[in-house]
Amino acid sequence: MITPKFACYMRFERNTSKVKRNGELVERKVMRFDLSLFAGYWTGTDKLKTSKGQMYFNLNTSDRNPNRKNNQTTPEYYIQMNPNTCKKCFNLSGLRLMMNTEQDTWICSGEPSQLEVLRTKDRNPLFEEKDDGFIFVIDRNFGFVELFVIAGGRPMIDAYRKGFTLGKFDNELKLMREAAITI
């Protein structure tokens, strides 16, 4: 197997703070994850930040969106971000959960959209990174999500996901995690 070129590592922690709705503090309707650790360099990073310079995403279930088709190819979840480069939210990637029972994590693969213009009529902020691939490591209890970006990894992303599951890249992952700085 070709060794992937890991461009960056991001760890997002679940934000469990309550939100104000109709004057009351209530639980969030969808899970929100805020960036907590970062290592490496990826050209798409700055394109995903909000106007306040933050980076976070919402993890939505596919059944929450009535406009999404629901069939065998529909992923269980999708990651929705709201960068300052778009007028509306956009989907970073869909996620099909692959359980790794030994580590109590899900390992998922994904990739940016290849469309230059999204359905919202916004320009795709990751169009220049459309050939990259994503590997997500998700805590079974949804406490955190780790994102590994593989430069040029789109064509082999499923093979890389399988390699992750089998522990083929443990040394590389350990190095990236150790190099990560707190955000």
mmCIF file with all atom_site columns, C-alpha atoms in Angstrom:
data_model
loop_
_atom_site.group_PDB
_atom_site.id
_atom_site.type_symbol
_atom_site.label_atom_id
_atom_site.label_alt_id
_atom_site.label_comp_id
_atom_site.label_asym_id
_atom_site.label_entity_id
_atom_site.label_seq_id
_atom_site.pdbx_PDB_ins_code
_atom_site.Cartn_x
_atom_site.Cartn_y
_atom_site.Cartn_z
_atom_site.occupancy
_atom_site.B_iso_or_equiv
_atom_site.pdbx_formal_charge
_atom_site.auth_seq_id
_atom_site.auth_comp_id
_atom_site.auth_asym_id
_atom_site.auth_atom_id
_atom_site.pdbx_PDB_model_num
ATOM 1   C CA . MET A 1 1   ? 0.000   0.000  0.000  1.00 0.00 ? 1   MET A CA 1
ATOM 2   C CA . ILE A 1 2   ? 1.180   3.510  -0.796 1.00 0.00 ? 2   ILE A CA 1
ATOM 3   C CA . THR A 1 3   ? 1.957   5.395  2.415  1.00 0.00 ? 3   THR A CA 1
ATOM 4   C CA . PRO A 1 4   ? -0.417  8.353  2.724  1.00 0.00 ? 4   PRO A CA 1
ATOM 5   C CA . LYS A 1 5   ? 0.861   11.918 2.999  1.00 0.00 ? 5   LYS A CA 1
ATOM 6   C CA . PHE A 1 6   ? -0.710  13.175 6.211  1.00 0.00 ? 6   PHE A CA 1
ATOM 7   C CA . ALA A 1 7   ? -1.119  16.934 5.790  1.00 0.00 ? 7   ALA A CA 1
ATOM 8   C CA . CYS A 1 8   ? -2.664  17.741 9.145  1.00 0.00 ? 8   CYS A CA 1
ATOM 9   C CA . TYR A 1 9   ? -4.348  16.480 12.268 1.00 0.00 ? 9   TYR A CA 1
ATOM 10  C CA . MET A 1 10  ? -7.225  18.171 14.055 1.00 0.00 ? 10  MET A CA 1
ATOM 11  C CA . ARG A 1 11  ? -8.951  17.092 17.237 1.00 0.00 ? 11  ARG A CA 1
ATOM 12  C CA . PHE A 1 12  ? -12.409 18.434 17.981 1.00 0.00 ? 12  PHE A CA 1
ATOM 13  C CA . GLU A 1 13  ? -13.983 18.153 21.446 1.00 0.00 ? 13  GLU A CA 1
ATOM 14  C CA . ARG A 1 14  ? -17.723 18.003 21.950 1.00 0.00 ? 14  ARG A CA 1
ATOM 15  C CA . ASN A 1 15  ? -19.162 21.300 23.160 1.00 0.00 ? 15  ASN A CA 1
ATOM 16  C CA . THR A 1 16  ? -21.810 20.416 25.736 1.00 0.00 ? 16  THR A CA 1
ATOM 17  C CA . SER A 1 17  ? -22.637 23.987 26.740 1.00 0.00 ? 17  SER A CA 1
ATOM 18  C CA . LYS A 1 18  ? -26.288 24.922 26.572 1.00 0.00 ? 18  LYS A CA 1
ATOM 19  C CA . VAL A 1 19  ? -27.712 27.490 24.157 1.00 0.00 ? 19  VAL A CA 1
ATOM 20  C CA . LYS A 1 20  ? -30.307 30.168 24.716 1.00 0.00 ? 20  LYS A CA 1
ATOM 21  C CA . ARG A 1 21  ? -33.581 29.499 22.932 1.00 0.00 ? 21  ARG A CA 1
ATOM 22  C CA . ASN A 1 22  ? -36.726 31.537 23.667 1.00 0.00 ? 22  ASN A CA 1
ATOM 23  C CA . GLY A 1 23  ? -35.001 33.059 26.690 1.00 0.00 ? 23  GLY A CA 1
ATOM 24  C CA . GLU A 1 24  ? -34.143 29.697 28.264 1.00 0.00 ? 24  GLU A CA 1
ATOM 25  C CA . LEU A 1 25  ? -30.912 27.699 28.411 1.00 0.00 ? 25  LEU A CA 1
ATOM 26  C CA . VAL A 1 26  ? -31.509 24.368 26.686 1.00 0.00 ? 26  VAL A CA 1
ATOM 27  C CA . GLU A 1 27  ? -29.530 21.446 25.276 1.00 0.00 ? 27  GLU A CA 1
ATOM 28  C CA . ARG A 1 28  ? -28.237 21.765 21.723 1.00 0.00 ? 28  ARG A CA 1
ATOM 29  C CA . LYS A 1 29  ? -30.372 20.115 19.036 1.00 0.00 ? 29  LYS A CA 1
ATOM 30  C CA . VAL A 1 30  ? -27.286 18.831 17.220 1.00 0.00 ? 30  VAL A CA 1
ATOM 31  C CA . MET A 1 31  ? -23.839 17.869 18.477 1.00 0.00 ? 31  MET A CA 1
ATOM 32  C CA . ARG A 1 32  ? -21.244 20.630 18.122 1.00 0.00 ? 32  ARG A CA 1
ATOM 33  C CA . PHE A 1 33  ? -17.498 19.962 18.153 1.00 0.00 ? 33  PHE A CA 1
ATOM 34  C CA . ASP A 1 34  ? -14.870 22.697 18.658 1.00 0.00 ? 34  ASP A CA 1
ATOM 35  C CA . LEU A 1 35  ? -11.250 22.512 17.494 1.00 0.00 ? 35  LEU A CA 1
ATOM 36  C CA . SER A 1 36  ? -8.942  21.796 20.443 1.00 0.00 ? 36  SER A CA 1
ATOM 37  C CA . LEU A 1 37  ? -5.679  20.406 18.952 1.00 0.00 ? 37  LEU A CA 1
ATOM 38  C CA . PHE A 1 38  ? -3.929  20.988 15.626 1.00 0.00 ? 38  PHE A CA 1
ATOM 39  C CA . ALA A 1 39  ? -0.766  19.708 13.920 1.00 0.00 ? 39  ALA A CA 1
ATOM 40  C CA . GLY A 1 40  ? 0.637   20.022 10.401 1.00 0.00 ? 40  GLY A CA 1
ATOM 41  C CA . TYR A 1 41  ? -0.297  22.247 7.495  1.00 0.00 ? 41  TYR A CA 1
ATOM 42  C CA . TRP A 1 42  ? -3.222  21.997 5.095  1.00 0.00 ? 42  TRP A CA 1
ATOM 43  C CA . THR A 1 43  ? -4.248  24.685 2.610  1.00 0.00 ? 43  THR A CA 1
ATOM 44  C CA . GLY A 1 44  ? -7.944  24.182 3.435  1.00 0.00 ? 44  GLY A CA 1
ATOM 45  C CA . THR A 1 45  ? -7.630  25.010 7.125  1.00 0.00 ? 45  THR A CA 1
ATOM 46  C CA . ASP A 1 46  ? -8.117  28.782 6.903  1.00 0.00 ? 46  ASP A CA 1
ATOM 47  C CA . LYS A 1 47  ? -11.037 28.325 4.502  1.00 0.00 ? 47  LYS A CA 1
ATOM 48  C CA . LEU A 1 48  ? -12.994 26.503 7.227  1.00 0.00 ? 48  LEU A CA 1
ATOM 49  C CA . LYS A 1 49  ? -12.724 29.184 9.915  1.00 0.00 ? 49  LYS A CA 1
ATOM 50  C CA . THR A 1 50  ? -15.651 31.366 10.932 1.00 0.00 ? 50  THR A CA 1
ATOM 51  C CA . SER A 1 51  ? -15.524 35.149 10.733 1.00 0.00 ? 51  SER A CA 1
ATOM 52  C CA . LYS A 1 52  ? -14.361 35.065 14.391 1.00 0.00 ? 52  LYS A CA 1
ATOM 53  C CA . GLY A 1 53  ? -11.442 32.785 13.502 1.00 0.00 ? 53  GLY A CA 1
ATOM 54  C CA . GLN A 1 54  ? -12.989 29.742 15.170 1.00 0.00 ? 54  GLN A CA 1
ATOM 55  C CA . MET A 1 55  ? -13.276 26.282 13.709 1.00 0.00 ? 55  MET A CA 1
ATOM 56  C CA . TYR A 1 56  ? -16.107 23.996 14.714 1.00 0.00 ? 56  TYR A CA 1
ATOM 57  C CA . PHE A 1 57  ? -18.640 21.706 13.117 1.00 0.00 ? 57  PHE A CA 1
ATOM 58  C CA . ASN A 1 58  ? -22.047 20.235 13.780 1.00 0.00 ? 58  ASN A CA 1
ATOM 59  C CA . LEU A 1 59  ? -22.496 16.494 13.483 1.00 0.00 ? 59  LEU A CA 1
ATOM 60  C CA . ASN A 1 60  ? -25.934 15.940 11.969 1.00 0.00 ? 60  ASN A CA 1
ATOM 61  C CA . THR A 1 61  ? -27.781 12.701 11.431 1.00 0.00 ? 61  THR A CA 1
ATOM 62  C CA . SER A 1 62  ? -28.920 12.236 7.849  1.00 0.00 ? 62  SER A CA 1
ATOM 63  C CA . ASP A 1 63  ? -32.539 11.758 8.897  1.00 0.00 ? 63  ASP A CA 1
ATOM 64  C CA . ARG A 1 64  ? -32.647 15.352 10.273 1.00 0.00 ? 64  ARG A CA 1
ATOM 65  C CA . ASN A 1 65  ? -32.625 16.750 6.737  1.00 0.00 ? 65  ASN A CA 1
ATOM 66  C CA . PRO A 1 66  ? -35.834 16.039 4.778  1.00 0.00 ? 66  PRO A CA 1
ATOM 67  C CA . ASN A 1 67  ? -34.108 17.101 1.530  1.00 0.00 ? 67  ASN A CA 1
ATOM 68  C CA . ARG A 1 68  ? -31.518 14.302 1.728  1.00 0.00 ? 68  ARG A CA 1
ATOM 69  C CA . LYS A 1 69  ? -32.258 11.094 -0.061 1.00 0.00 ? 69  LYS A CA 1
ATOM 70  C CA . ASN A 1 70  ? -32.276 8.132  2.297  1.00 0.00 ? 70  ASN A CA 1
ATOM 71  C CA . ASN A 1 71  ? -31.108 4.933  0.669  1.00 0.00 ? 71  ASN A CA 1
ATOM 72  C CA . GLN A 1 72  ? -28.252 2.454  1.064  1.00 0.00 ? 72  GLN A CA 1
ATOM 73  C CA . THR A 1 73  ? -25.649 4.982  -0.094 1.00 0.00 ? 73  THR A CA 1
ATOM 74  C CA . THR A 1 74  ? -26.717 7.694  2.356  1.00 0.00 ? 74  THR A CA 1
ATOM 75  C CA . PRO A 1 75  ? -24.200 8.106  5.191  1.00 0.00 ? 75  PRO A CA 1
ATOM 76  C CA . GLU A 1 76  ? -25.498 7.954  8.763  1.00 0.00 ? 76  GLU A CA 1
ATOM 77  C CA . TYR A 1 77  ? -24.020 11.350 9.650  1.00 0.00 ? 77  TYR A CA 1
ATOM 78  C CA . TYR A 1 78  ? -22.635 14.398 7.933  1.00 0.00 ? 78  TYR A CA 1
ATOM 79  C CA . ILE A 1 79  ? -20.330 17.143 9.127  1.00 0.00 ? 79  ILE A CA 1
ATOM 80  C CA . GLN A 1 80  ? -21.692 20.633 8.608  1.00 0.00 ? 80  GLN A CA 1
ATOM 81  C CA . MET A 1 81  ? -19.497 23.731 8.909  1.00 0.00 ? 81  MET A CA 1
ATOM 82  C CA . ASN A 1 82  ? -20.211 27.448 8.659  1.00 0.00 ? 82  ASN A CA 1
ATOM 83  C CA . PRO A 1 83  ? -17.022 29.120 7.406  1.00 0.00 ? 83  PRO A CA 1
ATOM 84  C CA . ASN A 1 84  ? -16.818 32.808 6.573  1.00 0.00 ? 84  ASN A CA 1
ATOM 85  C CA . THR A 1 85  ? -16.197 31.807 2.940  1.00 0.00 ? 85  THR A CA 1
ATOM 86  C CA . CYS A 1 86  ? -19.856 30.716 2.534  1.00 0.00 ? 86  CYS A CA 1
ATOM 87  C CA . LYS A 1 87  ? -23.132 32.562 3.034  1.00 0.00 ? 87  LYS A CA 1
ATOM 88  C CA . LYS A 1 88  ? -24.689 29.392 4.427  1.00 0.00 ? 88  LYS A CA 1
ATOM 89  C CA . CYS A 1 89  ? -23.472 26.188 6.038  1.00 0.00 ? 89  CYS A CA 1
ATOM 90  C CA . PHE A 1 90  ? -21.879 23.545 3.877  1.00 0.00 ? 90  PHE A CA 1
ATOM 91  C CA . ASN A 1 91  ? -21.262 19.846 4.332  1.00 0.00 ? 91  ASN A CA 1
ATOM 92  C CA . LEU A 1 92  ? -17.602 18.990 4.784  1.00 0.00 ? 92  LEU A CA 1
ATOM 93  C CA . SER A 1 93  ? -18.223 15.265 4.398  1.00 0.00 ? 93  SER A CA 1
ATOM 94  C CA . GLY A 1 94  ? -20.690 12.468 4.978  1.00 0.00 ? 94  GLY A CA 1
ATOM 95  C CA . LEU A 1 95  ? -19.734 9.726  7.451  1.00 0.00 ? 95  LEU A CA 1
ATOM 96  C CA . ARG A 1 96  ? -20.414 6.040  7.287  1.00 0.00 ? 96  ARG A CA 1
ATOM 97  C CA . LEU A 1 97  ? -19.575 4.671  10.721 1.00 0.00 ? 97  LEU A CA 1
ATOM 98  C CA . MET A 1 98  ? -17.236 1.693  10.847 1.00 0.00 ? 98  MET A CA 1
ATOM 99  C CA . MET A 1 99  ? -16.976 0.361  14.403 1.00 0.00 ? 99  MET A CA 1
ATOM 100 C CA . ASN A 1 100 ? -13.614 -0.694 15.764 1.00 0.00 ? 100 ASN A CA 1
ATOM 101 C CA . THR A 1 101 ? -14.732 -2.607 18.852 1.00 0.00 ? 101 THR A CA 1
ATOM 102 C CA . GLU A 1 102 ? -11.235 -3.038 20.276 1.00 0.00 ? 102 GLU A CA 1
ATOM 103 C CA . GLN A 1 103 ? -10.744 0.704  20.676 1.00 0.00 ? 103 GLN A CA 1
ATOM 104 C CA . ASP A 1 104 ? -14.377 1.800  21.073 1.00 0.00 ? 104 ASP A CA 1
ATOM 105 C CA . THR A 1 105 ? -14.041 4.190  18.157 1.00 0.00 ? 105 THR A CA 1
ATOM 106 C CA . TRP A 1 106 ? -15.521 4.567  14.731 1.00 0.00 ? 106 TRP A CA 1
ATOM 107 C CA . ILE A 1 107 ? -13.154 5.015  11.831 1.00 0.00 ? 107 ILE A CA 1
ATOM 108 C CA . CYS A 1 108 ? -14.700 6.745  8.840  1.00 0.00 ? 108 CYS A CA 1
ATOM 109 C CA . SER A 1 109 ? -13.480 8.078  5.539  1.00 0.00 ? 109 SER A CA 1
ATOM 110 C CA . GLY A 1 110 ? -14.679 11.085 3.601  1.00 0.00 ? 110 GLY A CA 1
ATOM 111 C CA . GLU A 1 111 ? -13.684 13.668 1.047  1.00 0.00 ? 111 GLU A CA 1
ATOM 112 C CA . PRO A 1 112 ? -14.519 17.245 0.041  1.00 0.00 ? 112 PRO A CA 1
ATOM 113 C CA . SER A 1 113 ? -17.106 17.918 -2.628 1.00 0.00 ? 113 SER A CA 1
ATOM 114 C CA . GLN A 1 114 ? -15.810 18.004 -6.188 1.00 0.00 ? 114 GLN A CA 1
ATOM 115 C CA . LEU A 1 115 ? -18.368 20.622 -7.215 1.00 0.00 ? 115 LEU A CA 1
ATOM 116 C CA . GLU A 1 116 ? -16.986 24.096 -7.860 1.00 0.00 ? 116 GLU A CA 1
ATOM 117 C CA . VAL A 1 117 ? -20.319 25.696 -6.916 1.00 0.00 ? 117 VAL A CA 1
ATOM 118 C CA . LEU A 1 118 ? -22.417 24.184 -4.127 1.00 0.00 ? 118 LEU A CA 1
ATOM 119 C CA . ARG A 1 119 ? -26.220 23.830 -4.144 1.00 0.00 ? 119 ARG A CA 1
ATOM 120 C CA . THR A 1 120 ? -26.413 26.945 -1.975 1.00 0.00 ? 120 THR A CA 1
ATOM 121 C CA . LYS A 1 121 ? -24.815 28.864 -4.888 1.00 0.00 ? 121 LYS A CA 1
ATOM 122 C CA . ASP A 1 122 ? -21.719 29.435 -2.739 1.00 0.00 ? 122 ASP A CA 1
ATOM 123 C CA . ARG A 1 123 ? -18.337 28.685 -4.218 1.00 0.00 ? 123 ARG A CA 1
ATOM 124 C CA . ASN A 1 124 ? -16.987 25.450 -2.731 1.00 0.00 ? 124 ASN A CA 1
ATOM 125 C CA . PRO A 1 125 ? -14.334 26.647 -0.238 1.00 0.00 ? 125 PRO A CA 1
ATOM 126 C CA . LEU A 1 126 ? -12.451 23.355 -0.641 1.00 0.00 ? 126 LEU A CA 1
ATOM 127 C CA . PHE A 1 127 ? -12.567 23.099 -4.438 1.00 0.00 ? 127 PHE A CA 1
ATOM 128 C CA . GLU A 1 128 ? -8.768  23.412 -4.668 1.00 0.00 ? 128 GLU A CA 1
ATOM 129 C CA . GLU A 1 129 ? -8.496  20.578 -2.094 1.00 0.00 ? 129 GLU A CA 1
ATOM 130 C CA . LYS A 1 130 ? -11.001 18.306 -3.861 1.00 0.00 ? 130 LYS A CA 1
ATOM 131 C CA . ASP A 1 131 ? -8.376  15.571 -4.355 1.00 0.00 ? 131 ASP A CA 1
ATOM 132 C CA . ASP A 1 132 ? -7.625  15.284 -0.634 1.00 0.00 ? 132 ASP A CA 1
ATOM 133 C CA . GLY A 1 133 ? -9.176  12.683 1.640  1.00 0.00 ? 133 GLY A CA 1
ATOM 134 C CA . PHE A 1 134 ? -10.300 12.619 5.247  1.00 0.00 ? 134 PHE A CA 1
ATOM 135 C CA . ILE A 1 135 ? -10.060 9.959  7.919  1.00 0.00 ? 135 ILE A CA 1
ATOM 136 C CA . PHE A 1 136 ? -12.211 10.513 10.985 1.00 0.00 ? 136 PHE A CA 1
ATOM 137 C CA . VAL A 1 137 ? -11.716 8.747  14.305 1.00 0.00 ? 137 VAL A CA 1
ATOM 138 C CA . ILE A 1 138 ? -14.845 9.190  16.399 1.00 0.00 ? 138 ILE A CA 1
ATOM 139 C CA . ASP A 1 139 ? -15.262 8.344  20.062 1.00 0.00 ? 139 ASP A CA 1
ATOM 140 C CA . ARG A 1 140 ? -18.079 5.841  20.522 1.00 0.00 ? 140 ARG A CA 1
ATOM 141 C CA . ASN A 1 141 ? -19.732 8.213  23.019 1.00 0.00 ? 141 ASN A CA 1
ATOM 142 C CA . PHE A 1 142 ? -19.195 11.208 20.712 1.00 0.00 ? 142 PHE A CA 1
ATOM 143 C CA . GLY A 1 143 ? -16.834 12.924 23.177 1.00 0.00 ? 143 GLY A CA 1
ATOM 144 C CA . PHE A 1 144 ? -14.324 13.813 20.456 1.00 0.00 ? 144 PHE A CA 1
ATOM 145 C CA . VAL A 1 145 ? -13.655 13.564 16.728 1.00 0.00 ? 145 VAL A CA 1
ATOM 146 C CA . GLU A 1 146 ? -10.162 13.373 15.240 1.00 0.00 ? 146 GLU A CA 1
ATOM 147 C CA . LEU A 1 147 ? -9.670  14.420 11.625 1.00 0.00 ? 147 LEU A CA 1
ATOM 148 C CA . PHE A 1 148 ? -6.627  13.364 9.621  1.00 0.00 ? 148 PHE A CA 1
ATOM 149 C CA . VAL A 1 149 ? -6.276  15.068 6.235  1.00 0.00 ? 149 VAL A CA 1
ATOM 150 C CA . ILE A 1 150 ? -4.447  13.059 3.583  1.00 0.00 ? 150 ILE A CA 1
ATOM 151 C CA . ALA A 1 151 ? -3.124  15.253 0.756  1.00 0.00 ? 151 ALA A CA 1
ATOM 152 C CA . GLY A 1 152 ? -4.133  13.748 -2.597 1.00 0.00 ? 152 GLY A CA 1
ATOM 153 C CA . GLY A 1 153 ? -5.742  10.847 -0.732 1.00 0.00 ? 153 GLY A CA 1
ATOM 154 C CA . ARG A 1 154 ? -9.183  10.837 -2.357 1.00 0.00 ? 154 ARG A CA 1
ATOM 155 C CA . PRO A 1 155 ? -8.596  7.961  -4.826 1.00 0.00 ? 155 PRO A CA 1
ATOM 156 C CA . MET A 1 156 ? -7.314  5.618  -2.089 1.00 0.00 ? 156 MET A CA 1
ATOM 157 C CA . ILE A 1 157 ? -9.312  6.876  0.896  1.00 0.00 ? 157 ILE A CA 1
ATOM 158 C CA . ASP A 1 158 ? -11.205 3.622  1.516  1.00 0.00 ? 158 ASP A CA 1
ATOM 159 C CA . ALA A 1 159 ? -7.949  1.655  1.449  1.00 0.00 ? 159 ALA A CA 1
ATOM 160 C CA . TYR A 1 160 ? -6.411  4.151  3.875  1.00 0.00 ? 160 TYR A CA 1
ATOM 161 C CA . ARG A 1 161 ? -9.445  3.778  6.166  1.00 0.00 ? 161 ARG A CA 1
ATOM 162 C CA . LYS A 1 162 ? -8.937  0.021  6.181  1.00 0.00 ? 162 LYS A CA 1
ATOM 163 C CA . GLY A 1 163 ? -5.238  0.570  6.916  1.00 0.00 ? 163 GLY A CA 1
ATOM 164 C CA . PHE A 1 164 ? -6.206  2.774  9.874  1.00 0.00 ? 164 PHE A CA 1
ATOM 165 C CA . THR A 1 165 ? -8.507  0.066  11.183 1.00 0.00 ? 165 THR A CA 1
ATOM 166 C CA . LEU A 1 166 ? -5.752  -2.539 10.900 1.00 0.00 ? 166 LEU A CA 1
ATOM 167 C CA . GLY A 1 167 ? -3.188  -0.304 12.646 1.00 0.00 ? 167 GLY A CA 1
ATOM 168 C CA . LYS A 1 168 ? -0.948  0.129  9.579  1.00 0.00 ? 168 LYS A CA 1
ATOM 169 C CA . PHE A 1 169 ? -0.333  3.831  10.268 1.00 0.00 ? 169 PHE A CA 1
ATOM 170 C CA . ASP A 1 170 ? -0.093  3.817  14.070 1.00 0.00 ? 170 ASP A CA 1
ATOM 171 C CA . ASN A 1 171 ? 3.432   5.305  14.111 1.00 0.00 ? 171 ASN A CA 1
ATOM 172 C CA . GLU A 1 172 ? 2.461   8.217  11.841 1.00 0.00 ? 172 GLU A CA 1
ATOM 173 C CA . LEU A 1 173 ? -0.696  8.876  13.862 1.00 0.00 ? 173 LEU A CA 1
ATOM 174 C CA . LYS A 1 174 ? 1.234   8.826  17.133 1.00 0.00 ? 174 LYS A CA 1
ATOM 175 C CA . LEU A 1 175 ? 3.714   11.392 15.782 1.00 0.00 ? 175 LEU A CA 1
ATOM 176 C CA . MET A 1 176 ? 0.941   13.720 14.603 1.00 0.00 ? 176 MET A CA 1
ATOM 177 C CA . ARG A 1 177 ? -0.936  13.470 17.894 1.00 0.00 ? 177 ARG A CA 1
ATOM 178 C CA . GLU A 1 178 ? 2.241   14.206 19.861 1.00 0.00 ? 178 GLU A CA 1
ATOM 179 C CA . ALA A 1 179 ? 3.064   17.213 17.652 1.00 0.00 ? 179 ALA A CA 1
ATOM 180 C CA . ALA A 1 180 ? -0.396  18.759 18.062 1.00 0.00 ? 180 ALA A CA 1
ATOM 181 C CA . ILE A 1 181 ? -0.679  22.098 19.812 1.00 0.00 ? 181 ILE A CA 1
ATOM 182 C CA . THR A 1 182 ? -3.622  23.304 21.876 1.00 0.00 ? 182 THR A CA 1
ATOM 183 C CA . ILE A 1 183 ? -5.904  25.792 20.152 1.00 0.00 ? 183 ILE A CA 1
#
